[in-house]
Amino acid sequence: MCFKHLSAAILVSLSSSSVLADDEVSSQAAVPQIATTYINDSILPPTIEWHGSSEALLLSAEDEWATPFEQNGLKTSPGYDETFAWLDRLIAQTDKLKKISLGKSPQGRDIWMIIASEEGANTPETLRKNSKPSVLVQAGIHSGEIDGKDAGMMLLRDIIIGDKGALLDKVNLMFVPIFSVDGHERSTQYNRVNQRGPVNMGWRTTSKNLNLNRDYAKADALEMQHMLRAINEWQPDLYIDVHVTDGIDYQYDVTFGYNQPQGLSPASYRWLEQEYRPAIEAALSAQGHVPGQLVFAIDNTDITKGMSLWNPSPRYSNGYGDARHLPTILIENHSLKPFKQRVLGTYVMLEATLETVGNQSTKLRSAIKQDRYSYPPQLTLTWKKQQQEEGWDFKGISYRLEQSPISGNEVVRWTGEPKLYPDLPVIGNSMADIRVQRPSAYYIPPQWREVIERLDIHGIRMTRLDEPTQLNVEQYRLRQPEFSGKDYEGRQRVKAKAVLHSTETLLPAGTVRIDTRQPLGDLAVLLLEPQSPDSLLQWGFFNPIFTRTEYIENYAVEPLAAQMLRENPQLQVEFNEALKDQAFAADPKARLRWFYQRSPYFDEQYQVYPVLRQR
């Protein structure tokens, strides 16, 4: 064991009731003891002692192939260098594992991916030659939530050194131990106060303070750009994103979810719900874990109000997977369960995933193909909440409310006692709200280079016009823009009302054309329709169109307005009608602007969305 890597969990056990000689102190100091509790245990709700059959997966700390997690009392997780030193030693034992870099982080660290295949494939082309489905497992997108890294290291070890080698007979594994590598190294025992281990935990966001699980659609982070390119190149059949959740206390230790049936990948949903979930929950239950659906309480202080069913947008991993028809599973282990329990639960889930995907590959790939080539004529951009038909028998923990002398509020005190809450209502954003007709294509003028580059990172296929082209198209005029009052994820978001109209326009050479009848056509719609919550417009990529750059002085608009009224009697009728609005009538600037907007001097491109649609 290399003691210099041990974290604050390593405590020297000294007796306060005896006086030791100097040599005795030195001798005891050389034998570190693992802490039995975490630094935040005293302020967290009571823990429930857990023992399950999956504990048999653990090796003793003295075993040659014990992971750093197993070596250090099942409470610590290794740093970046120690993680890959251990993995490199494992890779050196076999031809079945290859390590490739997805690219470097802003601070210069490689984002490594381990490829596990029976044939030892080291490129996307060689991996596809074996015709097996591939599972991409990603740990540490929020690097303090690192369970997947330690579970994946154990599983790879058991595939190569242990008795799990048959897992690669029918499936390939692509494993990213640490996605947010810079955040992972911003590690202390004071991160994630609501979570029981590991002792030292990484930071939630990147070195540029971006949350990678809000970045899938806009893809601002360098780390996310590397990951999206890897998804396009390696083409996994299933994508697993491992997290640790927080919020309320409950009995479930491993919860997981995916897209909803009314989303863009209904066939994948059916496979996940009918084939995948039963197999995974059975495996977890058999090993002593308590699996469940994703848990989001409507009111953390009153469980009886029910649970929220999440229908994520493409800024999140599972919402993005729905939009690009890549079945994506969000694992949320329960933060109040000890690190050991969470790691073992993740191991069981990953192993069962490889078995299930290997056995169900034909059905899985058929579902993906069905979703990718369905091209629905209408797509839903926004959703409304509604109560679901079925409730939830929720395996919770009992609690009481106490008046806090600190905050003055009623606060929840969890008791640690299991309690069933039968048939809780479930509210979900599952009712279609704003819908659009699918265009046959979008056109983006070449000056919007950042937008075009971002779509290319997503893997959306595009062609360019070789010469200026006259087309009849549709275009949105935007009204009443509302900018967010504060920065969000490095951007100023904006919403606007959008009115579609027909126009004939000359598109310059270099304009990009995006056909929506392609596997990522649905994703293109969600990124380019202005009323989509994760459209590039709402993320601020087109904010310059809301800036007025030409103006008209009052001394010029007053005689211009008089001239316009003399030459156009109908305009006088329209102006009189507008004056019936008292607020408008009382606002001199608004009245002059009314004429300016109807004059030939007005900027016709002001608040006009530059992305055009073709029916």
Coordinates of C-alpha atoms in Angstrom, one line a residue:
M1 CA 0.0 0.0 0.0
C2 CA 1.3 3.5 -0.9
F3 CA 0.6 5.5 2.2
K4 CA 1.3 8.9 0.7
H5 CA -1.9 8.6 -1.3
L6 CA -4.1 8.1 1.8
S7 CA -6.5 11.0 2.5
A8 CA -7.7 12.6 5.7
A9 CA -9.5 9.3 6.4
I10 CA -6.2 7.9 7.6
L11 CA -6.0 8.6 11.3
V12 CA -3.3 7.7 13.7
S13 CA -4.8 5.8 16.6
L14 CA -3.3 7.2 19.8
S15 CA -4.4 6.6 23.3
S16 CA -5.2 9.7 25.3
S17 CA -5.0 7.8 28.6
S18 CA -1.4 6.8 28.5
V19 CA 2.0 8.4 28.0
L20 CA 4.1 6.7 25.2
A21 CA 7.8 6.8 24.8
D22 CA 9.2 8.5 21.7
D23 CA 10.0 5.2 20.0
E24 CA 6.5 3.9 20.8
V25 CA 4.9 7.0 19.4
S26 CA 7.0 6.6 16.2
S27 CA 6.1 3.0 15.9
Q28 CA 2.3 3.6 16.3
A29 CA 2.5 6.6 13.9
A30 CA 3.8 4.2 11.2
V31 CA 0.7 2.1 11.4
P32 CA -2.2 4.2 10.1
Q33 CA -5.7 3.2 10.9
I34 CA -8.7 3.9 8.6
A35 CA -11.3 6.3 10.1
T36 CA -14.6 4.5 10.9
T37 CA -16.7 7.6 10.3
Y38 CA -16.9 10.5 7.9
I39 CA -16.3 14.0 9.0
N40 CA -19.9 15.0 8.3
D41 CA -21.6 11.9 10.0
S42 CA -22.6 13.9 13.1
I43 CA -24.7 16.3 11.1
L44 CA -26.4 13.8 8.7
P45 CA -29.6 11.8 9.4
P46 CA -29.1 8.4 11.1
T47 CA -27.6 5.7 8.8
I48 CA -29.1 2.2 8.5
E49 CA -26.5 -0.5 8.8
W50 CA -26.4 -2.5 5.6
H51 CA -25.0 -5.9 4.6
G52 CA -25.7 -7.5 1.3
S53 CA -24.5 -10.4 -0.8
S54 CA -22.6 -8.0 -3.0
E55 CA -20.0 -7.7 -0.2
A56 CA -18.6 -11.0 -1.5
L57 CA -17.4 -9.0 -4.5
L58 CA -14.8 -7.2 -2.3
L59 CA -11.2 -8.4 -2.1
S60 CA -9.2 -8.1 1.1
A61 CA -7.0 -5.0 1.4
E62 CA -3.9 -7.2 1.2
D63 CA -4.8 -8.8 -2.2
E64 CA -2.5 -8.0 -5.0
W65 CA -5.4 -6.7 -7.1
A66 CA -7.4 -4.9 -4.5
T67 CA -8.4 -1.5 -5.8
P68 CA -7.4 1.6 -3.8
F69 CA -11.0 1.7 -2.5
E70 CA -10.6 -1.8 -1.2
Q71 CA -7.2 -1.2 0.2
N72 CA -8.3 1.8 2.2
G73 CA -11.2 0.6 4.2
L74 CA -13.9 1.1 1.6
K75 CA -14.1 4.8 2.4
T76 CA -11.7 6.5 0.1
S77 CA -11.5 7.0 -3.7
P78 CA -8.2 7.4 -5.4
G79 CA -7.0 10.6 -7.0
Y80 CA -6.5 11.0 -10.7
D81 CA -2.9 9.8 -10.8
E82 CA -3.4 6.9 -8.5
T83 CA -6.5 5.8 -10.4
F84 CA -4.7 5.6 -13.7
A85 CA -1.6 4.1 -12.3
W86 CA -3.7 1.2 -11.0
L87 CA -5.6 0.9 -14.3
D88 CA -2.4 1.0 -16.3
R89 CA -1.1 -1.9 -14.2
L90 CA -4.3 -3.9 -15.0
I91 CA -4.1 -3.0 -18.7
A92 CA -0.6 -4.3 -18.8
Q93 CA -1.9 -7.8 -17.9
T94 CA -4.1 -8.3 -20.9
D95 CA -4.7 -7.6 -24.6
K96 CA -8.4 -7.1 -23.9
L97 CA -8.1 -3.6 -22.4
K98 CA -7.0 -0.5 -24.3
K99 CA -6.7 3.1 -23.0
I100 CA -7.4 6.0 -25.3
S101 CA -7.7 9.8 -24.6
L102 CA -10.9 11.6 -25.5
G103 CA -8.9 14.8 -25.3
K104 CA -7.5 17.1 -22.7
S105 CA -9.3 19.2 -20.1
P106 CA -8.9 23.0 -19.8
Q107 CA -6.1 22.3 -17.2
G108 CA -4.4 19.8 -19.5
R109 CA -5.4 16.4 -18.1
D110 CA -6.4 13.6 -20.4
I111 CA -9.9 12.3 -20.2
W112 CA -9.2 8.6 -20.5
M113 CA -11.5 5.9 -21.7
I114 CA -10.9 2.2 -21.2
I115 CA -12.1 0.0 -24.0
A116 CA -12.8 -3.6 -22.9
S117 CA -13.4 -6.1 -25.7
E118 CA -12.6 -9.8 -26.3
E119 CA -10.7 -8.8 -29.4
G120 CA -8.7 -5.9 -27.9
A121 CA -10.2 -3.3 -30.2
N122 CA -8.5 0.1 -29.9
T123 CA -10.4 2.1 -32.6
P124 CA -14.0 2.7 -33.4
E125 CA -13.6 0.7 -36.6
T126 CA -12.1 -2.3 -35.1
L127 CA -14.6 -2.3 -32.3
R128 CA -17.5 -2.3 -34.7
K129 CA -16.0 -5.2 -36.6
N130 CA -17.0 -7.6 -33.8
S131 CA -20.7 -6.7 -34.3
K132 CA -21.3 -6.7 -30.5
P133 CA -23.3 -4.0 -28.8
S134 CA -21.3 -1.5 -26.8
V135 CA -22.1 0.1 -23.4
L136 CA -20.5 3.4 -22.5
V137 CA -20.3 4.0 -18.8
Q138 CA -19.3 7.4 -17.6
A139 CA -18.3 8.2 -14.0
G140 CA -17.6 11.6 -12.4
I141 CA -19.5 14.0 -14.6
H142 CA -20.0 15.6 -11.2
S143 CA -16.7 14.4 -9.8
G144 CA -17.7 14.4 -6.2
E145 CA -20.3 11.8 -7.2
I146 CA -17.6 9.2 -8.0
D147 CA -19.2 5.8 -7.2
G148 CA -19.0 4.7 -10.8
K149 CA -15.2 5.0 -10.9
D150 CA -14.5 2.6 -8.1
A151 CA -17.2 0.2 -9.1
G152 CA -15.9 0.2 -12.7
M153 CA -12.3 -0.4 -11.6
M154 CA -13.5 -3.5 -9.6
L155 CA -15.6 -4.8 -12.5
L156 CA -12.7 -4.4 -15.0
R157 CA -10.4 -6.2 -12.5
D158 CA -12.9 -9.1 -12.2
I159 CA -13.3 -9.3 -16.0
I160 CA -9.5 -9.6 -16.5
I161 CA -8.2 -11.2 -13.4
G162 CA -11.3 -12.8 -11.9
D163 CA -14.2 -14.9 -13.1
K164 CA -16.2 -12.3 -15.0
G165 CA -14.4 -12.6 -18.4
A166 CA -17.5 -14.1 -20.1
L167 CA -19.2 -10.7 -19.9
L168 CA -17.2 -9.7 -23.0
D169 CA -18.5 -12.7 -25.0
K170 CA -21.5 -10.7 -26.2
V171 CA -20.8 -7.0 -25.4
N172 CA -18.1 -4.4 -25.4
L173 CA -17.5 -2.0 -22.5
M174 CA -16.3 1.6 -22.8
F175 CA -15.5 3.1 -19.4
V176 CA -14.7 6.7 -18.6
P177 CA -13.5 6.5 -14.9
I178 CA -13.4 10.3 -14.5
F179 CA -15.2 12.7 -16.9
S180 CA -14.8 16.0 -15.1
V181 CA -11.1 15.4 -14.5
D182 CA -10.2 19.0 -13.3
G183 CA -13.1 19.1 -10.9
H184 CA -12.1 15.6 -9.6
E185 CA -8.7 17.1 -8.5
R186 CA -10.4 19.9 -6.6
S187 CA -10.9 17.4 -3.8
T188 CA -11.3 17.9 -0.1
Q189 CA -13.2 16.3 2.8
Y190 CA -15.5 19.4 2.9
N191 CA -17.1 18.9 -0.5
R192 CA -20.7 17.6 -0.7
V193 CA -21.7 18.0 2.9
N194 CA -24.9 15.9 2.3
Q195 CA -23.0 12.8 1.1
R196 CA -21.6 9.9 3.1
G197 CA -18.2 9.5 1.4
P198 CA -15.8 9.0 0.0
V199 CA -13.7 10.9 2.5
N200 CA -12.3 13.3 -0.1
M201 CA -14.7 14.3 -2.8
G202 CA -14.2 16.2 -6.0
W203 CA -16.0 19.4 -7.0
R204 CA -19.4 19.5 -8.7
T205 CA -18.3 21.7 -11.7
T206 CA -15.4 22.0 -14.0
S207 CA -12.3 24.2 -13.6
K208 CA -14.4 26.9 -15.5
N209 CA -17.3 26.4 -13.1
L210 CA -19.5 24.8 -15.7
N211 CA -21.9 22.0 -14.8
L212 CA -21.4 19.3 -17.4
N213 CA -24.8 17.8 -16.8
R214 CA -26.4 21.1 -18.0
D215 CA -24.1 21.3 -21.0
Y216 CA -25.2 18.6 -23.4
A217 CA -27.2 20.8 -25.7
K218 CA -25.0 24.0 -25.7
A219 CA -21.8 22.0 -25.5
D220 CA -19.7 24.9 -24.2
A221 CA -17.3 22.9 -22.0
L222 CA -14.2 21.5 -23.7
E223 CA -14.8 18.3 -21.7
M224 CA -18.4 18.0 -23.2
Q225 CA -17.1 18.6 -26.7
H226 CA -14.7 15.7 -26.3
M227 CA -17.4 13.4 -25.0
L228 CA -19.9 14.3 -27.8
R229 CA -17.2 13.6 -30.4
A230 CA -16.5 10.3 -28.7
I231 CA -20.1 9.3 -28.8
N232 CA -20.3 10.1 -32.5
E233 CA -17.1 8.1 -33.2
W234 CA -17.6 5.1 -31.0
Q235 CA -21.4 4.9 -31.4
P236 CA -22.4 3.1 -28.2
D237 CA -25.7 1.3 -28.0
L238 CA -26.3 2.2 -24.4
Y239 CA -25.0 5.2 -22.3
I240 CA -24.8 5.1 -18.5
D241 CA -24.2 8.3 -16.5
V242 CA -23.5 7.6 -12.8
H243 CA -24.4 10.2 -10.2
V244 CA -25.2 10.5 -6.5
T245 CA -28.3 12.3 -5.6
D246 CA -29.4 14.2 -2.5
G247 CA -32.7 15.7 -1.2
I248 CA -34.8 13.4 1.0
D249 CA -34.1 10.2 2.9
Y250 CA -35.5 6.9 1.7
Q251 CA -34.8 3.2 1.6
Y252 CA -33.6 2.9 -2.0
D253 CA -29.8 2.9 -2.5
V254 CA -29.7 2.7 -6.3
T255 CA -32.2 4.6 -8.3
F256 CA -32.2 5.0 -12.0
G257 CA -34.2 6.4 -14.9
Y258 CA -34.3 7.3 -18.6
N259 CA -36.5 9.1 -21.1
Q260 CA -40.3 9.0 -20.9
P261 CA -42.7 7.2 -23.3
Q262 CA -44.1 10.4 -24.8
G263 CA -40.6 11.6 -25.7
L264 CA -38.6 11.3 -29.0
S265 CA -37.4 7.7 -28.4
P266 CA -40.6 5.7 -27.5
A267 CA -39.2 2.3 -28.8
S268 CA -36.1 2.7 -26.6
Y269 CA -38.3 3.6 -23.7
R270 CA -40.2 0.4 -24.1
W271 CA -37.0 -1.7 -24.2
L272 CA -35.7 0.0 -21.1
E273 CA -39.0 -0.4 -19.2
Q274 CA -39.9 -3.9 -20.3
E275 CA -36.5 -5.6 -20.7
Y276 CA -33.9 -3.6 -18.9
R277 CA -35.4 -2.4 -15.7
P278 CA -36.8 -5.8 -14.6
A279 CA -33.5 -7.5 -15.2
I280 CA -31.5 -4.8 -13.3
E281 CA -33.9 -4.5 -10.4
A282 CA -33.9 -8.3 -10.0
A283 CA -30.1 -8.4 -10.0
L284 CA -29.8 -5.6 -7.4
S285 CA -32.5 -7.1 -5.2
A286 CA -30.8 -10.5 -5.2
Q287 CA -27.6 -8.9 -4.0
G288 CA -29.2 -7.1 -1.1
H289 CA -29.8 -3.7 -2.6
V290 CA -33.0 -1.7 -2.8
P291 CA -33.5 -0.4 -6.4
G292 CA -36.0 2.2 -7.4
Q293 CA -37.0 4.9 -9.9
L294 CA -35.5 8.3 -9.8
V295 CA -36.7 10.1 -6.6
F296 CA -37.7 13.8 -6.7
A297 CA -40.1 14.8 -4.0
I298 CA -42.6 17.6 -4.8
D299 CA -42.1 19.0 -1.2
N300 CA -39.1 17.8 0.8
T301 CA -40.9 18.6 4.0
D302 CA -44.2 16.8 3.1
I303 CA -43.7 13.4 1.4
T304 CA -47.5 12.9 1.2
K305 CA -47.6 15.6 -1.5
G306 CA -46.1 13.0 -3.8
M307 CA -43.3 12.5 -6.3
S308 CA -42.2 14.4 -9.4
L309 CA -41.8 12.5 -12.6
W310 CA -38.9 14.1 -14.5
N311 CA -39.1 14.5 -18.3
P312 CA -35.6 16.0 -18.9
S313 CA -34.6 18.4 -21.7
P314 CA -31.5 17.9 -23.8
R315 CA -29.2 19.8 -21.5
Y316 CA -29.2 16.7 -19.3
S317 CA -27.6 13.4 -20.3
N318 CA -30.8 11.4 -20.3
G319 CA -32.8 14.1 -22.1
Y320 CA -30.0 14.4 -24.6
G321 CA -30.0 10.6 -25.1
D322 CA -33.8 10.8 -25.8
A323 CA -33.2 13.5 -28.5
R324 CA -30.4 11.7 -30.3
H325 CA -32.0 8.2 -29.9
L326 CA -29.2 6.8 -27.7
P327 CA -30.8 4.9 -24.8
T328 CA -29.3 6.7 -21.8
I329 CA -29.6 5.7 -18.1
L330 CA -29.1 8.2 -15.3
I331 CA -28.0 6.4 -12.1
E332 CA -28.6 8.4 -8.9
N333 CA -27.3 6.5 -5.9
H334 CA -28.6 7.8 -2.6
S335 CA -26.1 10.2 -1.0
L336 CA -27.1 9.2 2.6
K337 CA -26.1 5.5 2.0
P338 CA -22.4 4.8 2.9
F339 CA -19.9 4.8 0.0
K340 CA -19.3 1.1 0.2
Q341 CA -23.0 0.3 -0.3
R342 CA -23.2 2.7 -3.2
V343 CA -20.1 1.4 -4.9
L344 CA -21.2 -2.2 -4.6
G345 CA -24.7 -1.3 -5.9
T346 CA -23.2 0.4 -8.9
Y347 CA -21.0 -2.7 -9.6
V348 CA -24.0 -5.0 -9.5
M349 CA -25.9 -2.7 -11.9
L350 CA -23.1 -2.4 -14.3
E351 CA -22.5 -6.1 -14.4
A352 CA -26.2 -6.8 -14.9
T353 CA -26.3 -4.2 -17.6
L354 CA -23.5 -5.9 -19.6
E355 CA -25.4 -9.3 -19.2
T356 CA -28.7 -7.8 -20.3
V357 CA -27.4 -5.8 -23.2
G358 CA -25.4 -8.9 -24.4
N359 CA -28.5 -11.1 -24.3
Q360 CA -30.9 -8.4 -25.6
S361 CA -28.8 -6.8 -28.3
T362 CA -31.2 -7.6 -31.2
K363 CA -34.2 -6.0 -29.4
L364 CA -32.1 -3.0 -28.2
R365 CA -30.7 -2.3 -31.6
S366 CA -34.1 -2.7 -33.3
A367 CA -35.6 -0.2 -30.9
I368 CA -32.8 2.3 -31.6
K369 CA -33.2 2.0 -35.3
Q370 CA -37.0 2.4 -35.0
D371 CA -36.5 5.7 -33.1
R372 CA -33.8 7.0 -35.4
Y373 CA -35.8 6.6 -38.6
S374 CA -39.4 7.4 -37.5
Y375 CA -39.2 11.2 -38.3
P376 CA -42.5 12.2 -36.5
P377 CA -44.3 15.0 -38.5
Q378 CA -44.8 17.0 -35.2
L379 CA -42.4 17.4 -32.3
T380 CA -43.2 18.7 -28.8
L381 CA -40.9 21.5 -27.6
T382 CA -42.4 22.1 -24.2
W383 CA -44.4 20.1 -21.7
K384 CA -47.0 20.8 -19.0
K385 CA -47.4 19.1 -15.7
Q386 CA -50.2 16.6 -15.1
Q387 CA -50.9 13.9 -12.5
Q388 CA -50.0 10.4 -13.7
E389 CA -52.6 7.6 -13.7
E390 CA -50.6 5.4 -11.4
G391 CA -49.3 6.4 -8.0
W392 CA -46.2 5.1 -6.2
D393 CA -45.8 2.9 -3.2
F394 CA -42.8 4.7 -1.9
K395 CA -40.2 3.1 0.3
G396 CA -39.4 6.0 2.5
I397 CA -38.0 6.8 5.9
S398 CA -40.2 8.2 8.7
Y399 CA -39.6 11.8 9.9
R400 CA -40.9 14.5 12.1
L401 CA -40.9 18.3 11.8
E402 CA -39.3 20.5 14.4
Q403 CA -39.2 24.2 14.8
S404 CA -35.7 25.4 14.3
P405 CA -34.3 28.0 16.7
I406 CA -31.6 28.7 14.0
S407 CA -33.7 29.4 10.9
G408 CA -37.1 29.8 12.5
N409 CA -38.5 27.4 10.0
E410 CA -39.9 23.9 10.5
V411 CA -37.1 21.4 9.6
V412 CA -37.2 17.7 8.8
R413 CA -35.7 15.3 11.2
W414 CA -35.3 11.8 9.6
T415 CA -35.5 9.0 12.1
G416 CA -33.7 6.2 10.2
E417 CA -36.9 4.0 10.5
P418 CA -38.2 2.5 7.2
K419 CA -41.8 3.6 6.4
L420 CA -44.0 2.7 3.4
Y421 CA -45.9 5.6 1.9
P422 CA -48.6 3.9 -0.2
D423 CA -50.0 5.2 -3.5
L424 CA -48.4 8.6 -3.4
P425 CA -49.5 10.9 -6.3
V426 CA -47.0 11.3 -9.1
I427 CA -46.9 14.6 -11.0
G428 CA -44.9 14.8 -14.3
N429 CA -44.3 17.2 -17.2
S430 CA -45.9 14.8 -19.6
M431 CA -48.6 16.8 -21.3
A432 CA -47.6 18.3 -24.7
D433 CA -47.6 22.1 -24.8
I434 CA -45.8 23.9 -27.6
R435 CA -45.6 21.7 -30.8
V436 CA -44.1 22.4 -34.2
Q437 CA -44.4 20.8 -37.6
R438 CA -41.2 19.2 -38.7
P439 CA -39.6 21.1 -41.5
S440 CA -37.8 19.2 -44.2
A441 CA -34.7 21.3 -43.7
Y442 CA -33.1 24.2 -41.9
Y443 CA -30.8 26.8 -43.5
I444 CA -28.2 28.7 -41.4
P445 CA -26.2 31.6 -43.1
P446 CA -22.5 31.2 -42.9
Q447 CA -21.8 34.1 -40.6
W448 CA -23.3 32.1 -37.7
R449 CA -20.1 30.1 -37.5
E450 CA -20.3 29.3 -33.8
V451 CA -23.7 27.8 -34.2
I452 CA -22.6 25.7 -37.2
E453 CA -19.5 24.5 -35.4
R454 CA -21.6 23.5 -32.4
L455 CA -24.0 21.5 -34.5
D456 CA -21.0 19.7 -36.1
I457 CA -19.8 18.7 -32.6
H458 CA -23.2 17.1 -32.0
G459 CA -22.6 15.0 -35.2
I460 CA -25.5 16.5 -37.1
R461 CA -25.0 16.1 -40.9
M462 CA -24.9 19.3 -43.0
T463 CA -24.2 20.3 -46.5
R464 CA -23.3 23.8 -47.9
L465 CA -24.7 25.8 -50.8
D466 CA -22.0 26.2 -53.4
E467 CA -23.6 29.4 -54.9
P468 CA -26.2 32.0 -53.9
T469 CA -29.6 30.4 -54.0
Q470 CA -33.1 31.9 -54.1
L471 CA -35.6 30.0 -52.0
N472 CA -39.1 30.2 -50.6
V473 CA -38.8 29.5 -46.9
E474 CA -40.3 30.2 -43.5
Q475 CA -38.7 32.5 -41.0
Y476 CA -39.5 33.4 -37.4
R477 CA -40.0 37.0 -36.3
L478 CA -39.3 37.3 -32.5
R479 CA -41.2 39.6 -30.2
Q480 CA -41.0 40.6 -26.6
P481 CA -37.7 39.1 -25.7
E482 CA -37.1 38.3 -22.1
F483 CA -33.5 38.0 -21.0
S484 CA -32.6 36.2 -17.8
G485 CA -31.8 38.4 -14.9
K486 CA -28.6 36.7 -14.1
D487 CA -26.0 34.5 -15.7
Y488 CA -26.7 30.8 -16.0
E489 CA -24.0 28.3 -16.9
G490 CA -21.9 31.0 -18.4
R491 CA -24.6 32.4 -20.7
Q492 CA -27.4 34.9 -20.6
R493 CA -30.5 33.0 -21.6
V494 CA -33.4 34.6 -23.5
K495 CA -37.0 33.7 -24.4
A496 CA -39.1 35.4 -27.0
K497 CA -42.5 34.9 -28.7
A498 CA -42.0 33.5 -32.2
V499 CA -44.3 34.2 -35.2
L500 CA -43.6 32.2 -38.4
H501 CA -44.1 33.8 -41.8
S502 CA -43.3 32.9 -45.4
T503 CA -40.6 34.7 -47.3
E504 CA -38.5 34.6 -50.4
T505 CA -34.9 35.2 -49.8
L506 CA -31.5 34.9 -51.5
L507 CA -29.2 32.6 -49.4
P508 CA -25.5 33.3 -49.8
A509 CA -23.0 30.7 -50.8
G510 CA -21.7 28.8 -47.8
T511 CA -25.1 28.7 -46.2
V512 CA -25.5 25.4 -44.3
R513 CA -28.4 23.1 -45.1
I514 CA -29.6 20.6 -42.4
D515 CA -31.9 17.8 -43.6
T516 CA -34.1 16.7 -40.7
R517 CA -34.6 13.3 -42.2
Q518 CA -31.4 12.0 -40.6
P519 CA -30.8 10.0 -37.4
L520 CA -30.0 13.3 -35.5
G521 CA -32.8 15.2 -37.2
D522 CA -34.9 15.4 -34.0
L523 CA -32.0 16.8 -32.1
A524 CA -31.5 19.4 -34.8
V525 CA -35.1 20.5 -34.4
L526 CA -34.8 20.9 -30.6
L527 CA -31.6 22.9 -31.0
L528 CA -32.9 25.2 -33.8
E529 CA -36.6 25.8 -33.0
P530 CA -36.5 29.1 -31.0
Q531 CA -39.2 28.1 -28.5
S532 CA -37.4 24.9 -27.5
P533 CA -36.0 25.4 -23.9
D534 CA -32.6 24.1 -25.0
S535 CA -32.5 25.7 -28.4
L536 CA -29.3 27.5 -29.2
L537 CA -31.3 30.7 -29.4
Q538 CA -32.5 30.4 -25.8
W539 CA -28.9 29.6 -24.8
G540 CA -27.8 33.0 -26.1
F541 CA -26.0 32.0 -29.4
F542 CA -28.1 34.5 -31.3
N543 CA -28.3 37.4 -28.8
P544 CA -26.9 39.9 -31.3
I545 CA -30.1 39.9 -33.3
F546 CA -31.8 41.6 -30.3
T547 CA -29.5 44.6 -30.5
R548 CA -30.7 47.7 -32.4
T549 CA -27.8 49.3 -34.2
E550 CA -29.6 52.0 -36.3
Y551 CA -31.8 54.8 -34.9
I552 CA -33.9 57.8 -36.1
E553 CA -33.9 61.1 -34.2
N554 CA -37.2 62.6 -33.1
Y555 CA -36.6 65.7 -35.3
A556 CA -36.6 63.3 -38.3
V557 CA -39.4 60.9 -37.4
E558 CA -41.9 63.6 -36.6
P559 CA -42.1 65.0 -40.2
L560 CA -41.6 61.5 -41.5
A561 CA -44.7 60.3 -39.6
A562 CA -46.7 63.3 -40.9
Q563 CA -45.7 62.5 -44.4
M564 CA -46.6 58.8 -44.0
L565 CA -50.1 59.7 -42.8
R566 CA -50.7 62.1 -45.7
E567 CA -49.6 59.5 -48.3
N568 CA -51.4 56.5 -46.7
P569 CA -54.9 57.1 -45.3
Q570 CA -55.1 53.5 -44.2
L571 CA -52.1 54.1 -41.9
Q572 CA -54.1 56.9 -40.2
V573 CA -56.9 54.3 -39.5
E574 CA -54.4 51.9 -38.0
F575 CA -52.8 54.6 -35.9
N576 CA -56.2 55.7 -34.5
E577 CA -56.8 52.1 -33.6
A578 CA -53.5 51.8 -31.8
L579 CA -54.3 55.0 -29.9
K580 CA -57.2 53.2 -28.2
D581 CA -54.5 51.5 -26.0
Q582 CA -54.1 54.1 -23.2
A583 CA -50.6 53.1 -22.3
F584 CA -49.5 53.4 -26.0
A585 CA -51.3 56.8 -26.3
A586 CA -49.5 58.1 -23.2
D587 CA -46.0 57.1 -24.4
P588 CA -44.5 59.5 -26.9
K589 CA -41.5 57.2 -27.6
A590 CA -43.8 54.3 -28.4
R591 CA -45.9 56.4 -30.7
L592 CA -42.8 57.6 -32.7
R593 CA -41.4 54.0 -32.7
W594 CA -44.7 52.8 -34.2
F595 CA -44.1 55.0 -37.3
Y596 CA -40.3 54.2 -37.5
Q597 CA -41.1 50.5 -37.5
R598 CA -43.4 51.0 -40.5
S599 CA -41.0 53.2 -42.4
P600 CA -38.5 52.0 -45.1
Y601 CA -35.7 53.1 -42.7
F602 CA -36.4 50.4 -40.1
D603 CA -33.9 47.5 -39.8
E604 CA -35.8 44.6 -41.3
Q605 CA -33.4 42.1 -39.7
Y606 CA -34.0 43.4 -36.1
Q607 CA -35.4 40.5 -34.0
V608 CA -35.6 38.2 -37.1
Y609 CA -34.4 34.7 -36.4
P610 CA -31.7 34.0 -39.0
V611 CA -32.3 30.3 -39.2
L612 CA -34.8 29.5 -42.0
R613 CA -37.1 26.6 -42.4
Q614 CA -38.1 24.7 -45.5
R615 CA -41.4 22.9 -45.6

